[in-house]
Coordinates of C-alpha atoms and ligand atoms in Angstrom, one line a residue:
X1 CA 271.9 9.2 232.3
X2 CA 273.1 12.7 233.3
X3 CA 271.0 15.8 234.2
X4 CA 272.2 19.0 232.7
X5 CA 270.7 22.3 233.9
X6 CA 271.0 25.6 232.2
X7 CA 270.2 28.8 234.0
X8 CA 268.6 32.0 232.8
X9 CA 271.6 33.6 231.3
X10 CA 272.6 30.3 229.6
X11 CA 269.3 30.5 227.6
X12 CA 269.1 34.4 227.8
X13 CA 269.2 35.0 224.1
X14 CA 268.6 33.1 220.9
X15 CA 272.3 33.1 220.3
X16 CA 272.9 31.5 223.6
X17 CA 270.2 28.8 223.0
X18 CA 271.7 27.9 219.8
X19 CA 275.0 27.5 221.4
X20 CA 273.8 25.0 224.0
X21 CA 274.7 22.3 221.4
X22 CA 278.4 23.0 222.0
X23 CA 277.8 21.6 225.5
X24 CA 274.9 19.1 225.0
X25 CA 275.9 16.0 223.0
X26 CA 272.7 14.8 221.5
X27 CA 274.1 11.2 221.4
X28 CA 274.4 10.9 225.2
X29 CA 271.5 10.1 227.4
X30 CA 270.5 13.0 229.4
X31 CA 267.7 15.3 230.8
X32 CA 268.2 18.9 230.0
X33 CA 266.6 21.2 232.5
X34 CA 266.0 24.8 231.4
X35 CA 265.3 27.9 233.4
X36 CA 263.3 30.8 232.0
X37 CA 265.1 33.1 229.7
X38 CA 266.9 35.6 232.1
X39 CA 264.7 38.5 233.2
X40 CA 261.5 36.6 232.3
X41 CA 260.6 35.4 235.9
X42 CA 261.3 38.9 237.2
X43 CA 258.9 40.3 234.7
X44 CA 256.3 37.7 235.6
X45 CA 256.6 38.5 239.2
X46 CA 256.0 42.1 238.4
X47 CA 252.9 41.3 236.2
X48 CA 251.6 39.1 238.9
X49 CA 252.0 41.7 241.6
X50 CA 250.1 44.2 239.4
X51 CA 247.3 41.8 238.9
X52 CA 247.1 40.9 242.6
X53 CA 246.8 44.7 243.2
X54 CA 244.1 44.8 240.6
X55 CA 246.2 47.3 238.4
X56 CA 245.0 45.7 235.3
X57 CA 246.1 48.4 232.8
X58 CA 249.7 48.3 234.2
X59 CA 249.7 44.6 234.0
X60 CA 248.6 44.6 230.4
X61 CA 251.4 47.0 229.5
X62 CA 254.0 44.7 231.1
X63 CA 252.5 41.7 229.4
X64 CA 252.7 43.4 225.9
X65 CA 256.3 44.5 226.4
X66 CA 257.3 40.9 227.4
X67 CA 255.4 39.5 224.5
X68 CA 257.3 42.0 222.1
X69 CA 260.5 40.5 223.4
X70 CA 259.4 37.0 222.7
X71 CA 258.2 37.8 219.3
X72 CA 261.7 39.1 218.5
X73 CA 263.2 36.0 220.2
X74 CA 261.4 33.7 217.9
X75 CA 262.3 35.6 214.8
X76 CA 266.0 35.3 215.7
X77 CA 265.9 31.7 217.0
X78 CA 263.9 30.0 214.3
X79 CA 264.2 30.0 210.5
X80 CA 261.3 31.6 208.6
X81 CA 258.7 29.1 207.7
X82 CA 257.0 26.3 209.6
X83 CA 259.1 26.3 212.6
X84 CA 259.0 29.9 213.1
X85 CA 255.2 29.8 212.8
X86 CA 255.1 27.1 215.4
X87 CA 257.3 29.2 217.7
X88 CA 255.1 32.2 217.1
X89 CA 251.9 30.1 217.9
X90 CA 253.6 29.1 221.3
X91 CA 254.3 32.7 222.1
X92 CA 250.8 33.8 221.1
X93 CA 249.3 31.0 223.2
X94 CA 251.1 31.9 226.4
X95 CA 250.6 35.7 226.1
X96 CA 247.0 35.4 225.2
X97 CA 246.6 33.2 228.3
X98 CA 248.4 35.8 230.4
X99 CA 246.3 38.6 229.0
X100 CA 243.1 36.6 229.9
X101 CA 244.1 36.3 233.4
X102 CA 243.7 40.1 233.8
X103 CA 240.0 39.8 233.2
X104 CA 239.3 37.3 236.0
X105 CA 239.7 37.0 239.8
X106 CA 243.4 36.9 240.5
X107 CA 244.6 34.9 243.6
X108 CA 247.7 33.2 244.8
X109 CA 246.8 30.3 242.6
X110 CA 246.9 32.3 239.4
X111 CA 250.1 34.0 240.7
X112 CA 252.0 30.6 240.5
X113 CA 250.4 29.9 237.1
X114 CA 251.8 33.2 235.8
X115 CA 255.3 32.4 237.2
X116 CA 255.3 29.1 235.5
X117 CA 255.0 30.6 231.9
X118 CA 258.8 31.4 231.7
X119 CA 260.0 27.8 231.8
X120 CA 257.1 26.6 229.8
X121 CA 258.1 29.1 227.1
X122 CA 261.9 28.5 227.1
X123 CA 261.6 24.7 226.9
X124 CA 259.0 24.7 224.2
X125 CA 260.9 27.2 222.1
X126 CA 264.1 25.2 222.6
X127 CA 262.4 22.0 221.6
X128 CA 261.2 23.6 218.4
X129 CA 264.6 24.9 217.7
X130 CA 266.1 21.4 218.0
X131 CA 263.4 20.1 215.6
X132 CA 264.2 22.8 213.2
X133 CA 267.8 21.8 212.9
X134 CA 266.9 18.1 212.8
X135 CA 268.0 17.1 216.3
X136 CA 265.6 14.6 217.9
X137 CA 264.6 15.3 221.4
X138 CA 261.4 14.7 223.8
X139 CA 259.8 17.5 225.8
X140 CA 258.8 16.3 229.2
X141 CA 256.2 18.2 231.1
X142 CA 257.7 18.8 234.6
X143 CA 254.1 19.3 236.0
X144 CA 253.5 15.7 235.4
X145 CA 256.2 14.5 237.7
X146 CA 257.5 17.2 239.9
X147 CA 255.5 17.6 243.2
X148 CA 255.7 19.2 246.5
X149 CA 253.7 18.2 249.7
X150 CA 251.7 20.3 252.1
X151 CA 255.0 21.4 253.8
X152 CA 256.5 22.4 250.5
X153 CA 258.8 19.3 250.6
X154 CA 259.5 17.6 247.2
X155 CA 258.2 14.2 246.8
X156 CA 261.1 12.2 245.1
X157 CA 259.3 8.8 245.0
X158 CA 256.4 10.4 243.2
X159 CA 258.9 11.8 240.6
X160 CA 260.6 8.4 240.2
X161 CA 257.2 6.7 239.7
X162 CA 256.0 9.1 237.2
X163 CA 259.1 9.9 235.3
X164 CA 260.4 6.4 234.8
X165 CA 257.5 5.2 232.6
X166 CA 257.8 8.4 230.5
X167 CA 261.4 7.8 229.8
X168 CA 260.7 4.1 229.1
X169 CA 257.9 5.2 226.6
X170 CA 260.6 7.1 224.7
X171 CA 263.2 4.4 224.7
X172 CA 265.8 5.0 222.1
X173 CA 265.6 8.7 222.5
X174 CA 268.7 10.3 224.2
X175 CA 267.8 13.9 224.7
X176 CA 265.0 14.9 227.0
X177 CA 264.2 18.5 227.8
X178 CA 262.1 19.6 230.8
X179 CA 261.3 22.7 232.8
X180 CA 263.1 23.7 235.9
X181 CA 261.4 25.5 238.9
X182 CA 257.8 24.4 238.3
X183 CA 255.9 21.7 240.0
X184 CA 252.6 20.8 241.4
X185 CA 251.5 21.1 245.0
X186 CA 249.5 18.7 247.2
X187 CA 246.3 20.3 245.8
X188 CA 247.4 19.5 242.3
X189 CA 247.7 23.2 241.6
X190 CA 250.7 24.7 239.5
X191 CA 253.4 25.8 242.1
X192 CA 257.1 26.2 242.2
X193 CA 260.3 25.4 244.1
X194 CA 260.9 29.1 244.9
X195 CA 263.2 31.6 243.1
X196 CA 266.3 29.9 241.6
X197 CA 264.5 26.6 241.9
X198 CA 265.7 25.1 238.6
X199 CA 268.8 23.9 240.4
X200 CA 266.6 22.1 242.8
X201 CA 264.8 20.5 239.9
X202 CA 268.0 19.2 238.5
X203 CA 269.1 17.7 241.8
X204 CA 265.6 16.2 242.5
X205 CA 265.7 14.6 239.0
X206 CA 269.2 13.3 239.6
X207 CA 267.9 11.7 242.8
X208 CA 264.7 10.4 241.4
X209 CA 266.3 8.5 238.5
X210 CA 269.8 7.9 240.2
X211 CA 271.6 9.8 237.6
X212 CA 275.3 9.4 237.0
X213 CA 275.8 13.1 237.7
X214 CA 274.1 16.5 237.8
X215 CA 275.6 19.5 235.9
X216 CA 274.7 23.1 236.7
X217 CA 275.6 25.3 233.8
X218 CA 275.6 28.9 234.7
X219 CA 277.3 32.2 234.0
X220 CA 280.5 31.6 236.2
X221 CA 283.2 29.0 236.5
X222 CA 282.0 27.3 239.6
X223 CA 281.5 28.1 243.2
X224 CA 283.8 30.9 244.1
X225 CA 285.5 31.4 247.5
X226 CA 283.5 34.5 248.1
X227 CA 280.6 36.4 246.6
X228 CA 281.9 37.7 243.3
X229 CA 279.2 40.4 243.2
X230 CA 280.7 42.0 246.3
X231 CA 284.3 41.0 246.5
X232 CA 287.0 41.5 243.9
X233 CA 289.6 38.7 243.1
X234 CA 287.4 35.7 244.1
X235 CA 288.5 32.3 242.7
X236 CA 286.7 29.1 241.9
X237 CA 287.0 26.1 244.3
X238 CA 287.8 22.8 242.6
X239 CA 286.1 20.4 245.2
X240 CA 283.5 20.8 247.8
X241 CA 281.9 18.2 249.9
X242 CA 278.1 18.0 250.0
X243 CA 278.0 19.4 253.5
X244 CA 280.2 22.4 252.6
X245 CA 278.2 23.1 249.4
X246 CA 274.9 22.8 251.3
X247 CA 276.1 25.4 253.9
X248 CA 277.2 27.8 251.2
X249 CA 274.0 27.4 249.2
X250 CA 271.8 27.8 252.3
X251 CA 273.7 30.8 253.5
X252 CA 273.6 32.9 250.4
X253 CA 275.9 31.7 247.6
X254 CA 273.4 32.5 244.8
X255 CA 274.9 30.1 242.4
X256 CA 272.9 27.3 244.0
X257 CA 269.4 27.3 245.3
X258 CA 269.5 26.9 249.0
X259 CA 268.0 23.4 249.1
X260 CA 269.4 22.0 246.0
X261 CA 272.4 20.1 247.5
X262 CA 270.2 17.8 249.8
X263 CA 268.7 15.5 247.2
X264 CA 272.0 14.9 245.5
X265 CA 273.6 14.4 248.8
X266 CA 271.1 11.8 250.1
X267 CA 271.4 9.8 246.8
X268 CA 275.2 10.5 246.5
X269 CA 274.8 12.0 243.0
X270 CA 277.9 14.2 242.2
X271 CA 277.0 17.7 241.2
X272 CA 279.3 19.8 238.8
X273 CA 279.0 23.6 238.6
X274 CA 280.1 24.6 235.1
X275 CA 280.3 27.7 233.1
X276 CA 278.3 27.9 229.8
X277 CA 280.4 30.8 228.6
X278 CA 283.6 29.0 229.2
X279 CA 282.8 25.2 228.9
X280 CA 286.4 24.1 229.3
X281 CA 286.8 25.5 232.7
X282 CA 287.0 22.9 235.4
X283 CA 284.4 24.5 237.6
X284 CA 283.4 22.8 241.0
X285 CA 282.8 19.2 241.8
X286 CA 280.4 18.6 244.8
X287 CA 280.7 15.0 246.0
X288 CA 281.4 13.0 249.2
X289 CA 285.0 14.0 249.0
X290 CA 286.7 17.2 249.9
X291 CA 290.0 18.8 250.5
X292 CA 290.9 18.6 254.3
X293 CA 292.0 21.3 256.7
X294 CA 291.1 24.3 254.6
X295 CA 288.9 27.4 254.8
X296 CA 287.1 27.0 251.5
X297 CA 284.6 29.8 251.0
X298 CA 282.5 32.7 252.5
X299 CA 279.0 33.5 251.9
X300 CA 276.4 35.8 253.3
X301 CA 272.6 35.8 253.7
X302 CA 270.7 39.0 254.4
X303 CA 267.2 39.6 255.7
X304 CA 267.8 38.0 259.0
X305 CA 266.1 39.0 262.3
X306 CA 267.7 38.1 265.6
X307 CA 265.6 37.5 268.7
X308 CA 267.0 37.5 272.2
X309 CA 265.0 35.9 275.0
X310 CA 266.3 36.8 278.6
X311 CA 265.0 35.1 281.5
X312 CA 266.2 34.2 285.0
X313 CA 263.9 31.2 284.8
X314 CA 266.3 29.6 282.4
X315 CA 268.9 29.4 285.2
X316 CA 269.5 25.8 286.0
X317 CA 266.1 24.8 284.4
X318 CA 265.5 22.1 281.9
X319 CA 262.9 22.1 279.2
X320 CA 263.3 25.8 278.7
X321 CA 264.8 25.5 275.2
X322 CA 262.2 23.0 274.1
X323 CA 259.3 25.2 275.1
X324 CA 260.9 28.1 273.1
X325 CA 261.5 26.0 270.1
X326 CA 257.9 24.7 270.2
X327 CA 256.7 28.2 269.6
X328 CA 258.7 28.5 266.4
X329 CA 257.6 25.0 265.4
X330 CA 253.9 26.1 265.8
X331 CA 254.4 29.1 263.6
X332 CA 256.3 27.1 261.0
X333 CA 259.3 29.4 261.4
X334 CA 262.8 27.7 260.9
X335 CA 265.6 28.8 263.2
X336 CA 269.0 29.4 261.5
X337 CA 271.5 30.3 264.2
X338 CA 271.3 29.8 267.9
X339 CA 273.6 30.8 270.8
X340 CA 272.9 30.5 274.5
X341 CA 274.1 31.8 277.8
X342 CA 272.9 30.7 281.2
X343 CA 270.2 33.3 281.3
X344 CA 269.6 34.2 277.7
X345 CA 269.2 32.6 274.2
X346 CA 269.6 34.4 270.9
X347 CA 268.4 32.9 267.7
X348 CA 267.8 34.1 264.1
X349 CA 265.0 33.6 261.6
X350 CA 264.6 34.8 258.1
X351 CA 260.8 34.0 257.8
X352 CA 259.2 36.8 259.8
X353 CA 255.5 36.6 258.8
X354 CA 254.7 35.4 262.2
X355 CA 257.1 37.5 264.2
X356 CA 254.5 39.4 266.1
X357 CA 252.6 36.3 267.3
X358 CA 255.9 34.6 268.2
X359 CA 257.1 37.6 270.2
X360 CA 253.8 37.7 272.1
X361 CA 254.2 34.1 273.2
X362 CA 257.9 34.5 273.9
X363 CA 257.0 37.4 276.2
X364 CA 255.7 35.0 278.7
X365 CA 259.2 33.6 279.3
X366 CA 261.0 36.9 279.9
X367 CA 262.2 40.0 278.1
X368 CA 262.4 39.8 274.3
X369 CA 264.6 42.0 272.1
X370 CA 264.4 42.0 268.3
X371 CA 267.2 43.1 266.0
X372 CA 266.2 43.4 262.2
X373 CA 268.3 43.9 259.1
X374 CA 270.9 41.4 260.1
X375 CA 273.2 39.3 258.0
X376 CA 274.8 35.8 258.6
X377 CA 278.3 35.5 257.4
X378 CA 279.1 31.9 256.9
X379 CA 282.6 30.7 256.7
X380 CA 282.9 27.2 255.3
X381 CA 285.7 24.7 255.3
X382 CA 287.1 21.6 257.1
X383 CA 287.4 22.6 260.8
X384 CA 287.6 19.3 262.6
X385 CA 287.8 19.7 266.4
X386 CA 291.5 18.5 266.4
X387 CA 292.4 21.5 264.3
X388 CA 293.1 24.9 265.7
X389 CA 293.4 28.5 264.8
X390 CA 290.4 28.9 262.4
X391 CA 288.1 30.6 264.8
X392 CA 290.8 32.9 265.9
X393 CA 291.7 33.7 262.3
X394 CA 288.1 34.5 261.4
X395 CA 287.5 36.7 264.4
X396 CA 290.8 38.4 264.0
X397 CA 289.7 39.3 260.4
X398 CA 286.7 41.3 261.5
X399 CA 287.9 42.6 264.8
X400 CA 286.8 46.1 263.7
X401 CA 283.3 45.1 263.0
X402 CA 280.5 44.6 265.7
X403 CA 279.5 41.0 265.9
X404 CA 276.0 40.2 267.3
X405 CA 276.2 36.3 267.4
X406 CA 278.9 33.6 266.8
X407 CA 278.3 30.1 266.2
X408 CA 281.2 27.6 266.0
X409 CA 281.3 23.8 266.5
X410 CA 277.7 23.1 265.4
X411 CA 279.3 21.2 262.5
X412 CA 283.0 20.7 261.5
X413 CA 282.6 22.8 258.5
X414 CA 281.0 26.0 259.4
X415 CA 281.6 29.2 261.4
X416 CA 278.7 31.6 261.4
X417 CA 278.8 35.2 262.5
X418 CA 275.8 37.5 262.7
X419 CA 276.5 41.2 261.8
X420 CA 274.3 44.2 261.0
X421 CA 273.7 44.2 257.2
X422 CA 275.3 47.6 257.0
X423 CA 278.7 45.9 257.9
X424 CA 278.2 42.9 255.6
X425 CA 280.3 44.2 252.6
X426 CA 283.2 45.2 254.9
X427 CA 283.0 41.8 256.7
X428 CA 283.1 39.8 253.5
X429 CA 286.0 41.8 252.0
X430 CA 288.0 41.9 255.2
X431 CA 287.6 38.1 255.6
X432 CA 288.5 37.6 252.1
X433 CA 291.7 39.7 252.4
X434 CA 292.9 38.1 255.4
X435 CA 292.0 34.5 254.8
X436 CA 292.6 34.1 251.1
X437 CA 295.0 36.9 249.9
Ligands
LIG501 P1 271.6 31.0 236.9 O1 270.6 31.9 236.2 O2 272.4 30.2 236.0 O3 270.8 30.1 237.8 P2 272.4 32.6 239.1 O4 272.3 34.0 238.9 O5 271.2 32.0 239.9 O6 272.6 31.8 237.6 O7 273.8 32.1 239.8 C1 275.1 32.5 239.3 C2 275.5 33.8 240.0 O8 275.6 33.6 241.4 C3 276.9 34.3 239.6 O9 276.7 35.1 238.3 C4 277.4 35.0 240.7 O10 277.2 36.4 240.6 C5 276.4 34.6 241.8 N1 277.2 34.1 243.0 C6 276.9 34.4 244.4 N2 277.9 33.9 245.2 C7 278.6 33.1 244.5 C8 279.7 32.2 244.7 N3 280.2 32.1 245.9 N4 280.3 31.6 243.7 C9 279.9 31.7 242.4 N5 278.9 32.6 242.0 C10 278.2 33.2 243.0
LIG502 N1 263.2 31.1 236.5 C1 263.3 30.8 237.9 C2 263.8 32.1 238.7 O1 264.2 33.1 238.0 C3 264.0 29.6 238.4 C4 265.5 29.6 238.0 O2 266.0 30.4 237.2 O3 266.1 28.8 238.6 O4 263.8 32.2 239.9
LIG503 MG1 270.0 30.3 239.8

């Protein structure tokens, strides 16, 4: 069984939806994971934020505008008659439900329910479309088998346990469709895998059923060697190891959800990144294999805060770092980069909700300096210790840019640099020119 995930633009219009059958072969066993139609989740986020702020009239206006788009979508997607009526009923149901939420107490629980409507709509409409053209398929409710725990960690055994009987119940059927992104949390409430989470769904499903491969179909021909939104002339990479892909996804390559590589890596399921608009392009294969001795790609992650703790108590002391890390652990704040000297340690975080409390506690160790608006530039490749020249090449490429932190040697496939976000674009372009051009 294969998992095929189609992102927002791949289902972004009725025309695109109908073209999915150029890629999906209904005779092959597969689970097709769909995102919401592009733009929908952004609109739902906006609607939800109005409702959270009790701006009911504004919210209703946005709901009506989105509803109108879906009315048009149904007319274009489905032939007049029974199927179009079914599609319209689905749209009416979801938008009446959204409108009804405007009249009640609106909390973070309802917020998640609102965000789930996009994937529920896209999958149900696609399922009706397949019926309308006589292609058999089964719609699987992701909320019945996708689950996260109290730490927002996905529960793969739960998925295996609940999905396997569902698949068995429809034995003989090849084409299954389900929602990306959405899941239930440990309270049983509707929740999600964070923005871009449909990639994560696909990889988690791949792991849960030990799929043959996971295909992520998107609007570009694979992982490029730099961010194509910022740098001109980027090129697709044919092979990446799981480790390399995980670093790139985590450090900002938007093509993949930050955590989406890990389940596939753990269960050794190859992941292919493919282009819906150009299905014949080779794309990128992510697997245990990789090309050796090369710089592969560069990515950047914004919204980083650097924290420097300087203390003479650190000199020749042991246990100092543990005590610092414990503070971050207590505030459930992950650390991304870390560099040390004998009397100071610098580290970076991107989750800053508890920054004030963290700094208060860190102050008891020494002086604390905070730098906001930083970006991590991550250069990924195969940099085994026996190889030389990579760090020099990277640093030489950005010698005109102030660098706040450098991390090298943490793994054999990553060199990370922290720069002010105002210098990110120049850093990406300059690295690209000197490394790949
Ligand atoms: P989808 O809606 O299919 O999930 P996304 O917008 O989430 O698609 O991801 C695809 C986009 O990721 C591309 O259009 C591209 O602009 C962006 N992107 C950022 N960095 C990279 C990269 N290194 N390689 C390829 N695409 C990238
Ligand atoms: N629809 C969700 C989002 O826009 C999930 C996804 O597209 O992967 O974030
Ligand atoms: Mg995406």
